[in-house]
Amino acid sequence: MNIDGLIAATYAPMKEDKSLNLDVISKYGKYLKNNNVKGAFINGTTGDFTSLSTEERKQIVDAWAANKPDDFYLINHVGHTSLEVAMDLTRHSADKVDAIATLAPYYFKLPTIEHLVSFCAQIAACAPNVPFYYYHIPVLTAADFSMLKFLELASKEIPNLAGIKFTNNNLIDFKYCKDYKNGAYNILFGVDEVYLAGLPFGANGWVGSTYNHLGPLYTEIYHAFLNNDNNRAASLQEKSMKFVDVLNARGGYNGAAKSFMKVLGIDCGPSRFPHTTLSDAQLKEVVEEMKALGIMEYVGRV
């Protein structure tokens, strides 16, 4: 399997009482596809998986599987501090999604990379016919191992290993993973703010939160890169960086960015603790600031 293009790390849509609002998902999927997004990475960091119950995570999988657009990838993140729960989530979604992913346990830290491979292998084995991705995000898991070494070990232990969701700024390790066994594994780049930096290293698949909002912007960055218009590509990438800065200044990026979806016509509702939910007045301020920065012309359209 080789997933390419932009994959949005999606939000868990909620009602005002912070229960799930699964009715939004059909419109959400159509919106993403209309803005050149090729798939959804559900129940991940952006989707606040740590704030959801196991049953809620299953309900989100069921809703996306029933409502995803045609020719649209669906990757379910099943990671958990409990291996047993992660395995249960994997078995539940095995016949519903295009791929499974997991990050490392993030409370009791893994002492060695061999422990990580064993953890992943036991999860992947619960859906042996489904492509498996390791979700590398060491800033949150503290599992800061060489991903090249992971591929060397995991490729022998996980028959359905498809690749890595590589959410780390280490472009050297990223490049080595891209080249491993002549590009045998699908390495999805996961740091939106340096999307452009990954292109010379062969990045051709991406998973990130800002692809919910700025699909048209990244399409323009990619075209500028292909046309060797480096100044334009860098200028557009800066807009992505400023987008994150503006929202991060409103009590934290995760909750503010989820709130911003309302501006784009996809109301994902409030965020659960500890994330902030922006008021309509705050969203109006955000829009004005982004207009001044020339960002609003590149946001997604319903």
mmCIF file of C-alpha atoms in Angstrom:
data_model
loop_
_atom_site.group_PDB
_atom_site.id
_atom_site.type_symbol
_atom_site.label_atom_id
_atom_site.label_comp_id
_atom_site.label_asym_id
_atom_site.label_seq_id
_atom_site.Cartn_x
_atom_site.Cartn_y
_atom_site.Cartn_z
ATOM 1 C CA MET A 1 0.000 0.000 0.000
ATOM 2 C CA ASN A 2 1.270 3.491 -0.829
ATOM 3 C CA ILE A 3 -0.786 6.333 0.567
ATOM 4 C CA ASP A 4 0.065 9.673 -1.024
ATOM 5 C CA GLY A 5 -1.216 13.229 -0.999
ATOM 6 C CA LEU A 6 -2.618 15.175 1.934
ATOM 7 C CA ILE A 7 -4.235 13.182 4.747
ATOM 8 C CA ALA A 8 -6.122 15.278 7.306
ATOM 9 C CA ALA A 9 -5.759 14.359 10.953
ATOM 10 C CA THR A 10 -9.428 14.875 11.749
ATOM 11 C CA TYR A 11 -11.272 16.256 14.757
ATOM 12 C CA ALA A 12 -13.817 14.395 16.848
ATOM 13 C CA PRO A 13 -16.969 16.466 16.159
ATOM 14 C CA MET A 14 -19.024 17.241 19.249
ATOM 15 C CA LYS A 15 -22.303 18.749 20.315
ATOM 16 C CA GLU A 16 -22.477 21.632 22.766
ATOM 17 C CA ASP A 17 -22.702 19.146 25.663
ATOM 18 C CA LYS A 18 -19.423 17.623 24.391
ATOM 19 C CA SER A 19 -20.978 14.319 23.355
ATOM 20 C CA LEU A 20 -20.070 13.067 19.881
ATOM 21 C CA ASN A 21 -21.824 14.646 16.911
ATOM 22 C CA LEU A 22 -21.371 11.898 14.328
ATOM 23 C CA ASP A 23 -23.856 13.471 11.907
ATOM 24 C CA VAL A 24 -21.155 15.983 10.904
ATOM 25 C CA ILE A 25 -18.868 13.311 9.455
ATOM 26 C CA SER A 26 -20.597 12.882 6.090
ATOM 27 C CA LYS A 27 -20.280 16.598 5.305
ATOM 28 C CA TYR A 28 -16.775 16.651 6.808
ATOM 29 C CA GLY A 29 -15.520 13.948 4.439
ATOM 30 C CA LYS A 30 -16.996 15.640 1.357
ATOM 31 C CA TYR A 31 -15.441 18.953 2.411
ATOM 32 C CA LEU A 32 -11.989 17.378 2.740
ATOM 33 C CA LYS A 33 -12.158 15.668 -0.640
ATOM 34 C CA ASN A 34 -13.347 18.895 -2.287
ATOM 35 C CA ASN A 35 -10.184 20.595 -1.004
ATOM 36 C CA ASN A 36 -7.707 18.092 -2.462
ATOM 37 C CA VAL A 37 -7.367 16.041 0.728
ATOM 38 C CA LYS A 38 -6.972 12.351 -0.036
ATOM 39 C CA GLY A 39 -7.943 10.802 3.270
ATOM 40 C CA ALA A 40 -8.564 11.036 7.002
ATOM 41 C CA PHE A 41 -6.387 9.943 9.916
ATOM 42 C CA ILE A 42 -8.987 9.444 12.637
ATOM 43 C CA ASN A 43 -8.750 9.058 16.428
ATOM 44 C CA GLY A 44 -5.288 10.606 16.503
ATOM 45 C CA THR A 45 -3.706 13.456 18.428
ATOM 46 C CA THR A 46 -5.787 16.048 16.574
ATOM 47 C CA GLY A 47 -8.845 13.893 17.240
ATOM 48 C CA ASP A 48 -8.160 14.035 21.001
ATOM 49 C CA PHE A 49 -8.087 10.262 21.338
ATOM 50 C CA THR A 50 -6.862 10.544 24.923
ATOM 51 C CA SER A 51 -10.092 12.385 25.830
ATOM 52 C CA LEU A 52 -12.360 9.769 24.243
ATOM 53 C CA SER A 53 -13.680 6.524 25.657
ATOM 54 C CA THR A 54 -12.964 3.268 23.864
ATOM 55 C CA GLU A 55 -16.607 3.086 22.807
ATOM 56 C CA GLU A 56 -16.491 6.631 21.403
ATOM 57 C CA ARG A 57 -13.410 5.779 19.351
ATOM 58 C CA LYS A 58 -15.260 2.792 17.906
ATOM 59 C CA GLN A 59 -18.276 4.951 17.097
ATOM 60 C CA ILE A 60 -16.044 7.398 15.207
ATOM 61 C CA VAL A 61 -14.594 4.538 13.131
ATOM 62 C CA ASP A 62 -18.069 3.230 12.346
ATOM 63 C CA ALA A 63 -19.307 6.676 11.303
ATOM 64 C CA TRP A 64 -16.335 7.392 9.031
ATOM 65 C CA ALA A 65 -16.475 3.926 7.476
ATOM 66 C CA ALA A 66 -20.162 4.435 6.674
ATOM 67 C CA ASN A 67 -19.751 7.951 5.302
ATOM 68 C CA LYS A 68 -16.304 8.284 3.750
ATOM 69 C CA PRO A 69 -16.154 9.572 0.168
ATOM 70 C CA ASP A 70 -15.204 7.269 -2.683
ATOM 71 C CA ASP A 71 -11.461 6.910 -3.356
ATOM 72 C CA PHE A 72 -10.645 8.292 0.073
ATOM 73 C CA TYR A 73 -8.159 6.746 2.511
ATOM 74 C CA LEU A 74 -9.237 5.981 6.070
ATOM 75 C CA ILE A 75 -6.521 5.370 8.657
ATOM 76 C CA ASN A 76 -7.541 4.566 12.222
ATOM 77 C CA HIS A 77 -5.197 5.311 15.102
ATOM 78 C CA VAL A 78 -5.602 2.642 17.788
ATOM 79 C CA GLY A 79 -2.802 3.652 20.157
ATOM 80 C CA HIS A 80 -3.367 3.433 23.898
ATOM 81 C CA THR A 81 -1.410 3.047 27.114
ATOM 82 C CA SER A 82 -3.058 -0.382 27.373
ATOM 83 C CA LEU A 83 -1.910 -2.936 24.818
ATOM 84 C CA GLU A 84 -5.134 -4.887 25.329
ATOM 85 C CA VAL A 85 -7.287 -1.854 24.496
ATOM 86 C CA ALA A 86 -5.179 -1.087 21.422
ATOM 87 C CA MET A 87 -5.619 -4.670 20.247
ATOM 88 C CA ASP A 88 -9.381 -4.481 20.819
ATOM 89 C CA LEU A 89 -9.612 -1.245 18.827
ATOM 90 C CA THR A 90 -7.622 -2.873 16.028
ATOM 91 C CA ARG A 91 -9.875 -5.907 15.834
ATOM 92 C CA HIS A 92 -12.963 -3.669 15.808
ATOM 93 C CA SER A 93 -11.812 -1.616 12.828
ATOM 94 C CA ALA A 94 -10.042 -4.335 10.830
ATOM 95 C CA ASP A 95 -12.839 -4.626 8.253
ATOM 96 C CA LYS A 96 -13.686 -0.912 8.189
ATOM 97 C CA VAL A 97 -10.497 0.997 7.365
ATOM 98 C CA ASP A 98 -7.661 1.098 4.858
ATOM 99 C CA ALA A 99 -4.900 1.112 7.474
ATOM 100 C CA ILE A 100 -4.180 0.932 11.199
ATOM 101 C CA ALA A 101 -1.690 3.081 13.106
ATOM 102 C CA THR A 102 -0.403 3.241 16.638
ATOM 103 C CA LEU A 103 1.917 5.462 18.604
ATOM 104 C CA ALA A 104 4.081 4.140 21.435
ATOM 105 C CA PRO A 105 2.803 3.853 25.025
ATOM 106 C CA TYR A 106 3.295 7.284 26.584
ATOM 107 C CA TYR A 107 3.030 6.838 30.365
ATOM 108 C CA PHE A 108 5.321 3.937 31.186
ATOM 109 C CA LYS A 109 8.068 4.625 28.679
ATOM 110 C CA LEU A 110 9.505 1.860 26.513
ATOM 111 C CA PRO A 111 13.097 1.075 27.531
ATOM 112 C CA THR A 112 14.306 -0.230 24.152
ATOM 113 C CA ILE A 113 13.379 -0.169 20.501
ATOM 114 C CA GLU A 114 12.847 -3.940 20.709
ATOM 115 C CA HIS A 115 10.001 -3.270 23.164
ATOM 116 C CA LEU A 116 8.478 -0.881 20.641
ATOM 117 C CA VAL A 117 8.650 -3.428 17.837
ATOM 118 C CA SER A 118 7.040 -6.053 20.079
ATOM 119 C CA PHE A 119 4.238 -3.642 21.036
ATOM 120 C CA CYS A 120 3.550 -2.826 17.379
ATOM 121 C CA ALA A 121 3.767 -6.444 16.258
ATOM 122 C CA GLN A 122 1.106 -7.572 18.728
ATOM 123 C CA ILE A 123 -1.266 -4.820 17.558
ATOM 124 C CA ALA A 124 -0.604 -5.383 13.860
ATOM 125 C CA ALA A 125 -1.269 -9.107 14.265
ATOM 126 C CA CYS A 126 -4.859 -8.333 15.296
ATOM 127 C CA ALA A 127 -5.545 -7.173 11.738
ATOM 128 C CA PRO A 128 -3.055 -9.163 9.655
ATOM 129 C CA ASN A 129 -4.626 -8.217 6.322
ATOM 130 C CA VAL A 130 -4.677 -4.466 7.042
ATOM 131 C CA PRO A 131 -1.624 -2.248 6.356
ATOM 132 C CA PHE A 132 0.035 -1.154 9.604
ATOM 133 C CA TYR A 133 1.775 2.173 10.295
ATOM 134 C CA TYR A 134 3.846 3.156 13.304
ATOM 135 C CA TYR A 135 3.010 6.697 14.445
ATOM 136 C CA HIS A 136 6.304 8.337 15.399
ATOM 137 C CA ILE A 137 5.701 11.420 17.554
ATOM 138 C CA PRO A 138 8.499 11.459 20.143
ATOM 139 C CA VAL A 139 7.675 14.938 21.450
ATOM 140 C CA LEU A 140 4.565 13.399 23.053
ATOM 141 C CA THR A 141 5.571 9.765 23.617
ATOM 142 C CA ALA A 142 9.278 10.214 24.497
ATOM 143 C CA ALA A 143 9.916 7.150 22.284
ATOM 144 C CA ASP A 144 12.739 8.916 20.475
ATOM 145 C CA PHE A 145 14.245 5.953 18.657
ATOM 146 C CA SER A 146 15.867 5.827 15.225
ATOM 147 C CA MET A 147 13.111 5.085 12.735
ATOM 148 C CA LEU A 148 15.633 3.574 10.349
ATOM 149 C CA LYS A 149 16.486 1.050 13.067
ATOM 150 C CA PHE A 150 12.750 0.523 13.657
ATOM 151 C CA LEU A 151 12.256 -0.389 9.991
ATOM 152 C CA GLU A 152 15.222 -2.747 10.072
ATOM 153 C CA LEU A 153 13.754 -4.626 13.041
ATOM 154 C CA ALA A 154 10.021 -4.284 12.374
ATOM 155 C CA SER A 155 10.269 -5.378 8.742
ATOM 156 C CA LYS A 156 11.296 -8.822 10.046
ATOM 157 C CA GLU A 157 8.560 -9.025 12.703
ATOM 158 C CA ILE A 158 5.488 -7.317 11.183
ATOM 159 C CA PRO A 159 4.368 -8.851 7.864
ATOM 160 C CA ASN A 160 1.759 -6.128 7.265
ATOM 161 C CA LEU A 161 4.082 -3.225 8.060
ATOM 162 C CA ALA A 162 3.283 -0.488 5.533
ATOM 163 C CA GLY A 163 5.283 2.447 6.864
ATOM 164 C CA ILE A 164 5.570 5.254 9.380
ATOM 165 C CA LYS A 165 3.648 8.406 10.179
ATOM 166 C CA PHE A 166 6.778 10.457 10.768
ATOM 167 C CA THR A 167 5.909 13.400 13.050
ATOM 168 C CA ASN A 168 9.376 14.633 13.876
ATOM 169 C CA ASN A 169 11.701 17.329 12.533
ATOM 170 C CA ASN A 170 14.592 14.866 12.043
ATOM 171 C CA LEU A 171 14.809 15.049 8.262
ATOM 172 C CA ILE A 172 17.967 12.935 8.201
ATOM 173 C CA ASP A 173 16.165 9.989 9.765
ATOM 174 C CA PHE A 174 13.174 10.688 7.507
ATOM 175 C CA LYS A 175 15.354 10.518 4.395
ATOM 176 C CA TYR A 176 17.010 7.284 5.493
ATOM 177 C CA CYS A 177 13.566 5.763 6.085
ATOM 178 C CA LYS A 178 12.364 6.910 2.656
ATOM 179 C CA ASP A 179 15.359 5.241 1.020
ATOM 180 C CA TYR A 180 15.298 2.016 3.060
ATOM 181 C CA LYS A 181 15.141 -1.028 0.782
ATOM 182 C CA ASN A 182 14.737 1.234 -2.259
ATOM 183 C CA GLY A 183 11.652 2.960 -0.894
ATOM 184 C CA ALA A 184 9.836 -0.194 0.171
ATOM 185 C CA TYR A 185 7.931 1.580 2.949
ATOM 186 C CA ASN A 186 5.422 4.410 2.872
ATOM 187 C CA ILE A 187 6.816 7.217 5.059
ATOM 188 C CA LEU A 188 4.164 9.869 5.674
ATOM 189 C CA PHE A 189 5.566 13.216 6.799
ATOM 190 C CA GLY A 190 3.757 14.711 9.777
ATOM 191 C CA VAL A 191 5.091 18.199 10.533
ATOM 192 C CA ASP A 192 2.866 20.616 8.608
ATOM 193 C CA GLU A 193 4.878 23.758 9.384
ATOM 194 C CA VAL A 194 7.910 22.358 7.534
ATOM 195 C CA TYR A 195 5.979 20.639 4.731
ATOM 196 C CA LEU A 196 8.205 22.366 2.170
ATOM 197 C CA ALA A 197 11.424 21.098 3.781
ATOM 198 C CA GLY A 198 10.361 17.500 3.225
ATOM 199 C CA LEU A 199 9.819 17.856 -0.524
ATOM 200 C CA PRO A 200 13.488 17.678 -1.623
ATOM 201 C CA PHE A 201 13.801 14.529 0.514
ATOM 202 C CA GLY A 202 11.050 12.824 -1.455
ATOM 203 C CA ALA A 203 8.005 13.405 0.748
ATOM 204 C CA ASN A 204 4.867 12.585 -1.241
ATOM 205 C CA GLY A 205 2.391 11.722 1.511
ATOM 206 C CA TRP A 206 1.518 13.846 4.526
ATOM 207 C CA VAL A 207 -0.651 13.568 7.646
ATOM 208 C CA GLY A 208 -1.445 16.679 9.637
ATOM 209 C CA SER A 209 -4.021 18.859 11.345
ATOM 210 C CA THR A 210 -3.711 21.949 9.152
ATOM 211 C CA TYR A 211 -4.763 19.955 6.090
ATOM 212 C CA ASN A 212 -8.240 20.279 7.592
ATOM 213 C CA HIS A 213 -8.057 24.019 7.021
ATOM 214 C CA LEU A 214 -5.444 24.804 4.366
ATOM 215 C CA GLY A 215 -5.667 22.159 1.662
ATOM 216 C CA PRO A 216 -5.517 24.788 -1.121
ATOM 217 C CA LEU A 217 -2.435 26.384 0.447
ATOM 218 C CA TYR A 218 -0.405 23.173 0.453
ATOM 219 C CA THR A 219 -1.432 22.453 -3.115
ATOM 220 C CA GLU A 220 0.009 25.859 -4.067
ATOM 221 C CA ILE A 221 3.236 25.188 -2.126
ATOM 222 C CA TYR A 222 3.668 21.899 -3.963
ATOM 223 C CA HIS A 223 3.131 23.489 -7.374
ATOM 224 C CA ALA A 224 5.560 26.304 -6.563
ATOM 225 C CA PHE A 225 8.180 23.734 -5.565
ATOM 226 C CA LEU A 226 7.678 21.789 -8.802
ATOM 227 C CA ASN A 227 8.087 25.043 -10.765
ATOM 228 C CA ASN A 228 11.324 25.855 -8.909
ATOM 229 C CA ASP A 229 9.703 29.018 -7.546
ATOM 230 C CA ASN A 230 11.462 28.759 -4.210
ATOM 231 C CA ASN A 231 10.622 32.252 -3.005
ATOM 232 C CA ARG A 232 6.903 31.743 -3.548
ATOM 233 C CA ALA A 233 7.000 28.291 -1.944
ATOM 234 C CA ALA A 234 8.755 29.684 1.145
ATOM 235 C CA SER A 235 6.340 32.615 1.357
ATOM 236 C CA LEU A 236 3.350 30.271 1.231
ATOM 237 C CA GLN A 237 4.892 27.953 3.823
ATOM 238 C CA GLU A 238 5.255 30.946 6.135
ATOM 239 C CA LYS A 239 1.488 31.454 5.927
ATOM 240 C CA SER A 240 1.051 27.917 7.265
ATOM 241 C CA MET A 241 3.395 28.734 10.121
ATOM 242 C CA LYS A 242 1.561 31.986 10.904
ATOM 243 C CA PHE A 243 -1.770 30.139 10.810
ATOM 244 C CA VAL A 244 -0.558 27.919 13.638
ATOM 245 C CA ASP A 245 0.885 30.896 15.545
ATOM 246 C CA VAL A 246 -2.357 32.883 15.393
ATOM 247 C CA LEU A 247 -4.415 29.999 16.742
ATOM 248 C CA ASN A 248 -1.835 28.917 19.284
ATOM 249 C CA ALA A 249 -1.974 32.403 20.816
ATOM 250 C CA ARG A 250 -5.691 31.854 21.636
ATOM 251 C CA GLY A 251 -5.230 29.417 24.493
ATOM 252 C CA GLY A 252 -3.540 26.608 22.573
ATOM 253 C CA TYR A 253 -3.553 25.410 18.985
ATOM 254 C CA ASN A 254 -5.551 22.183 19.265
ATOM 255 C CA GLY A 255 -8.775 23.637 20.612
ATOM 256 C CA ALA A 256 -8.520 26.888 18.658
ATOM 257 C CA ALA A 257 -7.930 25.073 15.370
ATOM 258 C CA LYS A 258 -10.902 22.804 16.002
ATOM 259 C CA SER A 259 -13.025 25.890 16.672
ATOM 260 C CA PHE A 260 -11.792 27.439 13.415
ATOM 261 C CA MET A 261 -13.453 24.659 11.431
ATOM 262 C CA LYS A 262 -16.739 26.479 12.110
ATOM 263 C CA VAL A 263 -15.478 29.386 9.993
ATOM 264 C CA LEU A 264 -14.982 26.958 7.111
ATOM 265 C CA GLY A 265 -18.518 25.600 7.320
ATOM 266 C CA ILE A 266 -17.740 22.395 9.232
ATOM 267 C CA ASP A 267 -18.814 22.933 12.837
ATOM 268 C CA CYS A 268 -16.848 20.401 14.885
ATOM 269 C CA GLY A 269 -18.184 21.866 18.122
ATOM 270 C CA PRO A 270 -16.340 22.394 21.399
ATOM 271 C CA SER A 271 -13.193 20.740 22.691
ATOM 272 C CA ARG A 272 -12.880 18.676 25.813
ATOM 273 C CA PHE A 273 -10.550 19.630 28.637
ATOM 274 C CA PRO A 274 -7.771 20.742 28.599
ATOM 275 C CA HIS A 275 -8.264 22.375 25.185
ATOM 276 C CA THR A 276 -9.864 25.776 24.663
ATOM 277 C CA THR A 277 -13.016 26.443 22.636
ATOM 278 C CA LEU A 278 -13.123 29.859 20.938
ATOM 279 C CA SER A 279 -16.181 32.075 21.068
ATOM 280 C CA ASP A 280 -17.714 33.562 17.926
ATOM 281 C CA ALA A 281 -16.174 36.913 18.879
ATOM 282 C CA GLN A 282 -12.731 35.330 19.148
ATOM 283 C CA LEU A 283 -13.189 33.588 15.816
ATOM 284 C CA LYS A 284 -14.052 36.929 14.229
ATOM 285 C CA GLU A 285 -10.777 38.352 15.575
ATOM 286 C CA VAL A 286 -8.880 35.354 14.210
ATOM 287 C CA VAL A 287 -10.398 35.794 10.753
ATOM 288 C CA GLU A 288 -9.442 39.482 10.669
ATOM 289 C CA GLU A 289 -5.881 38.691 11.700
ATOM 290 C CA MET A 290 -5.615 35.980 9.062
ATOM 291 C CA LYS A 291 -7.009 38.288 6.387
ATOM 292 C CA ALA A 292 -4.260 40.752 7.225
ATOM 293 C CA LEU A 293 -1.680 37.975 6.836
ATOM 294 C CA GLY A 294 -3.104 36.898 3.471
ATOM 295 C CA ILE A 295 -4.114 33.475 4.766
ATOM 296 C CA MET A 296 -7.892 33.491 4.267
ATOM 297 C CA GLU A 297 -7.619 33.224 0.493
ATOM 298 C CA TYR A 298 -6.040 29.792 0.940
ATOM 299 C CA VAL A 299 -8.490 28.194 3.389
ATOM 300 C CA GLY A 300 -10.736 25.285 2.474
ATOM 301 C CA ARG A 301 -14.192 25.794 1.013
ATOM 302 C CA VAL A 302 -17.323 23.729 1.552
#
